[in-house]
Tab-separated table of C-alpha atoms in Angstrom:
chain	number	residue	atom	x	y	z
A	1388	MET	CA	-126.671	139.709	77.887
A	1389	ASN	CA	-123.920	141.564	75.779
A	1390	PRO	CA	-121.234	143.715	77.298
A	1391	THR	CA	-120.194	146.972	76.692
A	1392	PRO	CA	-116.789	146.661	75.249
A	1393	SER	CA	-113.950	148.944	75.526
A	1394	THR	CA	-113.011	150.751	72.321
A	1395	GLU	CA	-109.878	148.568	72.229
A	1396	THR	CA	-111.726	145.307	72.703
A	1397	LEU	CA	-114.190	146.432	69.718
A	1398	ARG	CA	-111.145	147.031	67.680
A	1399	SER	CA	-109.676	143.878	68.431
A	1400	GLN	CA	-112.654	141.989	67.849
A	1401	LEU	CA	-113.233	143.581	64.536
A	1402	ALA	CA	-109.746	142.411	63.718
A	1403	ALA	CA	-110.483	138.977	64.830
A	1404	HIS	CA	-113.848	138.328	63.578
A	1405	ARG	CA	-113.519	140.569	60.333
A	1406	LEU	CA	-117.280	140.948	59.633
A	1407	LEU	CA	-120.026	143.112	61.000
A	1408	GLY	CA	-123.507	142.209	60.005
A	1409	ILE	CA	-125.856	145.101	59.543
A	1410	VAL	CA	-129.483	144.137	60.255
A	1411	ARG	CA	-132.262	146.838	58.732
A	1412	GLY	CA	-135.770	145.445	58.327
A	1413	THR	CA	-139.364	146.249	58.311
A	1414	ASP	CA	-140.474	143.274	60.547
A	1415	PRO	CA	-139.343	143.346	64.149
A	1416	GLY	CA	-139.507	139.742	64.720
A	1417	ALA	CA	-137.783	138.870	61.326
A	1418	SER	CA	-135.122	141.278	62.271
A	1419	VAL	CA	-134.559	139.707	65.562
A	1420	ARG	CA	-134.174	136.221	63.784
A	1421	THR	CA	-131.899	137.368	61.320
A	1422	ALA	CA	-129.548	138.668	63.839
A	1423	LEU	CA	-129.713	135.417	65.784
A	1424	THR	CA	-129.265	133.506	62.452
A	1425	LEU	CA	-125.940	135.602	61.936
A	1426	PHE	CA	-124.836	134.984	65.344
A	1427	ASP	CA	-125.367	131.178	65.011
A	1428	GLU	CA	-123.291	131.389	61.810
A	1429	GLY	CA	-120.381	132.648	63.399
A	1430	ILE	CA	-120.751	136.683	62.834
A	1431	ARG	CA	-120.128	137.672	66.313
A	1432	ILE	CA	-120.374	141.568	65.555
A	1433	ILE	CA	-123.911	142.814	64.692
A	1434	GLU	CA	-125.334	146.214	64.087
A	1435	VAL	CA	-128.959	146.929	64.413
A	1436	SER	CA	-129.846	149.976	62.131
A	1437	LEU	CA	-132.007	152.525	63.993
A	1438	THR	CA	-134.123	152.742	60.785
A	1439	THR	CA	-135.291	149.388	61.556
A	1440	VAL	CA	-139.074	149.184	62.615
A	1441	ASP	CA	-139.053	149.274	66.384
A	1442	ALA	CA	-135.329	149.129	66.443
A	1443	PHE	CA	-135.111	149.672	70.131
A	1444	ALA	CA	-137.167	146.691	71.041
A	1445	VAL	CA	-135.267	144.719	68.389
A	1446	ILE	CA	-131.946	145.583	70.079
A	1447	GLU	CA	-133.278	144.632	73.461
A	1448	GLU	CA	-134.573	141.189	72.452
A	1449	ILE	CA	-131.378	140.521	70.667
A	1450	ALA	CA	-129.366	141.468	73.885
A	1451	ARG	CA	-131.485	139.073	75.791
A	1452	ALA	CA	-131.105	136.274	73.479
A	1453	THR	CA	-127.246	136.359	72.937
A	1454	ASP	CA	-124.386	135.868	75.542
A	1455	SER	CA	-121.386	137.966	75.964
A	1456	THR	CA	-119.576	136.767	72.827
A	1457	CYS	CA	-121.948	138.751	70.695
A	1458	LEU	CA	-121.086	142.481	70.296
A	1459	LEU	CA	-124.152	144.399	69.650
A	1460	GLY	CA	-124.290	147.862	68.148
A	1461	ALA	CA	-126.818	150.345	67.205
A	1462	GLY	CA	-126.267	152.048	63.717
A	1463	THR	CA	-127.602	155.201	62.169
A	1464	ALA	CA	-127.643	156.946	65.403
A	1465	LEU	CA	-127.322	160.405	64.451
A	1466	SER	CA	-128.965	162.267	67.566
A	1467	ARG	CA	-127.901	162.195	71.235
A	1468	GLU	CA	-131.536	160.728	72.132
A	1469	SER	CA	-131.086	157.949	69.894
A	1470	VAL	CA	-127.649	156.952	71.404
A	1471	ARG	CA	-129.179	157.187	74.715
A	1472	ARG	CA	-131.949	154.975	74.135
A	1473	ALA	CA	-130.005	152.392	72.242
A	1474	ALA	CA	-127.565	152.172	75.086
A	1475	ASP	CA	-130.625	151.750	77.414
A	1476	ALA	CA	-131.866	149.009	75.197
A	1477	GLY	CA	-128.650	147.141	75.381
A	1478	ALA	CA	-126.427	148.417	72.598
A	1479	GLY	CA	-122.763	148.193	73.555
A	1480	PHE	CA	-121.322	150.727	70.865
A	1481	ILE	CA	-122.627	152.913	68.377
A	1482	LEU	CA	-122.150	153.471	64.579
A	1483	THR	CA	-122.963	156.420	62.487
A	1484	PRO	CA	-123.102	157.225	58.769
A	1485	ALA	CA	-121.486	160.703	59.429
A	1486	LEU	CA	-119.849	162.848	61.957
A	1487	SER	CA	-122.893	163.755	64.155
A	1488	GLU	CA	-124.074	164.784	67.557
A	1489	GLY	CA	-124.654	160.995	68.091
A	1490	VAL	CA	-120.765	160.583	68.022
A	1491	ASP	CA	-120.337	163.372	70.617
A	1492	GLU	CA	-122.981	161.531	72.895
A	1493	ALA	CA	-121.470	158.106	72.569
A	1494	VAL	CA	-118.189	159.538	73.486
A	1495	GLU	CA	-119.717	161.361	76.412
A	1496	LEU	CA	-121.301	158.150	77.570
A	1497	GLY	CA	-118.105	156.049	77.153
A	1498	LEU	CA	-119.543	153.938	74.543
A	1499	PRO	CA	-117.296	152.705	71.741
A	1500	VAL	CA	-118.230	154.463	68.498
A	1501	ILE	CA	-117.470	153.739	64.879
A	1502	PRO	CA	-118.329	157.152	63.071
A	1503	GLY	CA	-118.919	157.429	59.248
A	1504	ALA	CA	-116.632	159.279	56.959
A	1505	LEU	CA	-115.845	159.500	53.387
A	1506	THR	CA	-113.065	162.002	52.628
A	1507	PRO	CA	-109.478	162.243	54.238
A	1508	THR	CA	-110.594	165.209	56.330
A	1509	GLU	CA	-113.589	163.398	57.663
A	1510	VAL	CA	-111.538	160.239	58.292
A	1511	HIS	CA	-109.031	162.312	60.272
A	1512	ALA	CA	-111.835	164.246	62.402
A	1513	ALA	CA	-113.368	161.079	62.988
A	1514	ALA	CA	-110.203	159.381	64.292
A	1515	GLN	CA	-109.505	162.498	66.455
A	1516	LEU	CA	-112.715	161.664	68.486
A	1517	GLY	CA	-111.287	158.406	69.614
A	1518	ALA	CA	-113.179	156.214	67.293
A	1519	ALA	CA	-112.634	152.463	67.525
A	1520	ALA	CA	-112.465	152.171	63.738
A	1521	VAL	CA	-113.707	154.729	60.854
A	1522	LYS	CA	-116.568	153.553	58.827
A	1523	VAL	CA	-115.896	154.345	55.324
A	1524	PHE	CA	-119.163	155.091	53.708
A	1525	PRO	CA	-120.495	154.704	51.132
A	1526	ALA	CA	-117.475	152.351	50.251
A	1527	ASN	CA	-118.690	151.483	46.967
A	1528	ALA	CA	-118.607	155.232	45.759
A	1529	PHE	CA	-114.777	154.881	45.166
A	1530	PRO	CA	-112.480	151.761	44.058
A	1531	HIS	CA	-111.357	149.100	46.393
A	1532	ARG	CA	-107.970	150.585	46.410
A	1533	TYR	CA	-109.428	153.817	48.011
A	1534	ILE	CA	-108.914	152.011	51.480
A	1535	ALA	CA	-105.270	151.540	50.807
A	1536	ASP	CA	-104.899	155.215	49.532
A	1537	LEU	CA	-106.400	156.463	52.874
A	1538	ARG	CA	-104.103	154.222	54.826
A	1539	GLN	CA	-101.029	155.572	53.270
A	1540	PRO	CA	-101.569	159.181	55.092
A	1541	PHE	CA	-103.278	157.569	58.085
A	1542	PRO	CA	-101.489	154.276	58.833
A	1543	GLY	CA	-102.738	154.169	62.370
A	1544	ILE	CA	-106.518	154.515	61.520
A	1545	ASP	CA	-108.462	151.363	61.175
A	1546	LEU	CA	-110.867	151.570	58.388
A	1547	LEU	CA	-114.131	149.505	58.072
A	1548	PRO	CA	-115.672	149.758	54.576
A	1549	VAL	CA	-119.570	149.764	54.672
A	1550	GLY	CA	-121.984	150.282	51.809
A	1551	GLY	CA	-122.558	147.704	48.960
A	1552	VAL	CA	-120.050	145.491	50.076
A	1553	GLY	CA	-120.764	142.066	48.095
A	1554	LEU	CA	-119.234	138.615	48.509
A	1555	GLU	CA	-116.686	139.358	45.617
A	1556	ASP	CA	-115.493	142.366	47.271
A	1557	VAL	CA	-114.190	140.734	50.542
A	1558	PRO	CA	-110.916	139.654	49.338
A	1559	ARG	CA	-110.213	143.033	47.624
A	1560	TYR	CA	-110.915	145.142	50.682
A	1561	PHE	CA	-108.867	143.028	52.846
A	1562	ALA	CA	-105.870	143.165	50.424
A	1563	HIS	CA	-106.049	146.797	50.702
A	1564	GLY	CA	-105.874	147.090	54.417
A	1565	ALA	CA	-109.609	146.972	55.828
A	1566	ILE	CA	-109.556	146.030	59.310
A	1567	GLY	CA	-113.211	144.602	58.849
A	1568	LEU	CA	-116.069	145.023	56.673
A	1569	GLY	CA	-119.632	146.086	57.535
A	1570	ILE	CA	-122.300	144.093	55.192
A	1571	GLY	CA	-126.013	144.727	55.119
A	1572	SER	CA	-128.280	143.824	52.141
A	1573	PRO	CA	-125.706	141.645	50.360
A	1574	LEU	CA	-125.649	139.586	53.526
A	1575	CYS	CA	-128.956	139.746	55.024
A	1576	GLY	CA	-131.149	140.028	51.810
A	1577	ASP	CA	-134.782	140.174	52.643
A	1578	ALA	CA	-134.438	138.113	55.778
A	1579	PRO	CA	-134.936	140.968	58.163
A	1580	ASN	CA	-138.429	141.773	55.998
A	1581	GLY	CA	-139.526	138.216	56.623
A	1582	GLY	CA	-137.427	136.404	54.035
A	1583	ASP	CA	-135.835	132.939	53.905
A	1584	LEU	CA	-133.523	132.262	56.620
A	1585	THR	CA	-132.152	129.094	54.984
A	1586	LEU	CA	-130.867	131.416	52.118
A	1587	LEU	CA	-129.570	133.829	54.912
A	1588	ARG	CA	-127.544	130.985	56.329
A	1589	ASP	CA	-125.978	130.118	53.248
A	1590	ARG	CA	-125.014	133.800	52.495
A	1591	ALA	CA	-123.481	134.190	55.971
A	1592	ARG	CA	-121.542	130.948	55.532
A	1593	ALA	CA	-120.055	132.335	52.469
A	1594	PHE	CA	-119.128	135.497	53.794
A	1595	VAL	CA	-117.550	133.802	56.688
A	1596	ALA	CA	-115.590	131.672	54.570
A	1597	ALA	CA	-114.428	134.598	52.234
A	1598	ALA	CA	-113.229	136.352	55.324
A	1599	GLU	CA	-111.313	133.469	56.837
A	1600	ALA	CA	-109.722	132.957	53.254
A	1601	SER	CA	-108.479	136.324	53.032
A	1602	ARG	CA	-106.362	136.189	55.950
């Protein structure tokens, strides 16, 4: 079973493990297998997007199948109800693509939250809510140096680029000061839809190696 980490614990685990795997799929069983494969390959922080088919059941099954070293979150949690249901299913933290009522609900429930933001105003607003980190989304809308540009006025805000982060982007984002990276399709491919888990393992190992080499 998975813990509900403190905000500081989630932040420190992001800094330590550097990668957050994002599972979003059309096949619930395959989505569970994808998450467990990522966990087996050393990706200890996993998000299940609530756009996944039967997402709450998927979260519940992953939570049952993993131990306390897995930090399991629910993503695309835009509404208050979705946050409550995700927490009931076993999600220990919340991610959103934007500042929404889902962020407010997570804060009220005492769940660590990683709100989505893109502009300096949004990044500042997200941090003011007590974010564990701010999800810069979609990160690929700007050059890698955008992370360093944001950190200049906000040196105390930890930034997590998400959106189109490929293997070749890993060292570049870390060089510009990202605390970690949220990676979906470039990592998971079609595995959450029933695709090849062997190829998933290969991609996971490559991303983990790239993150370690970027320290």
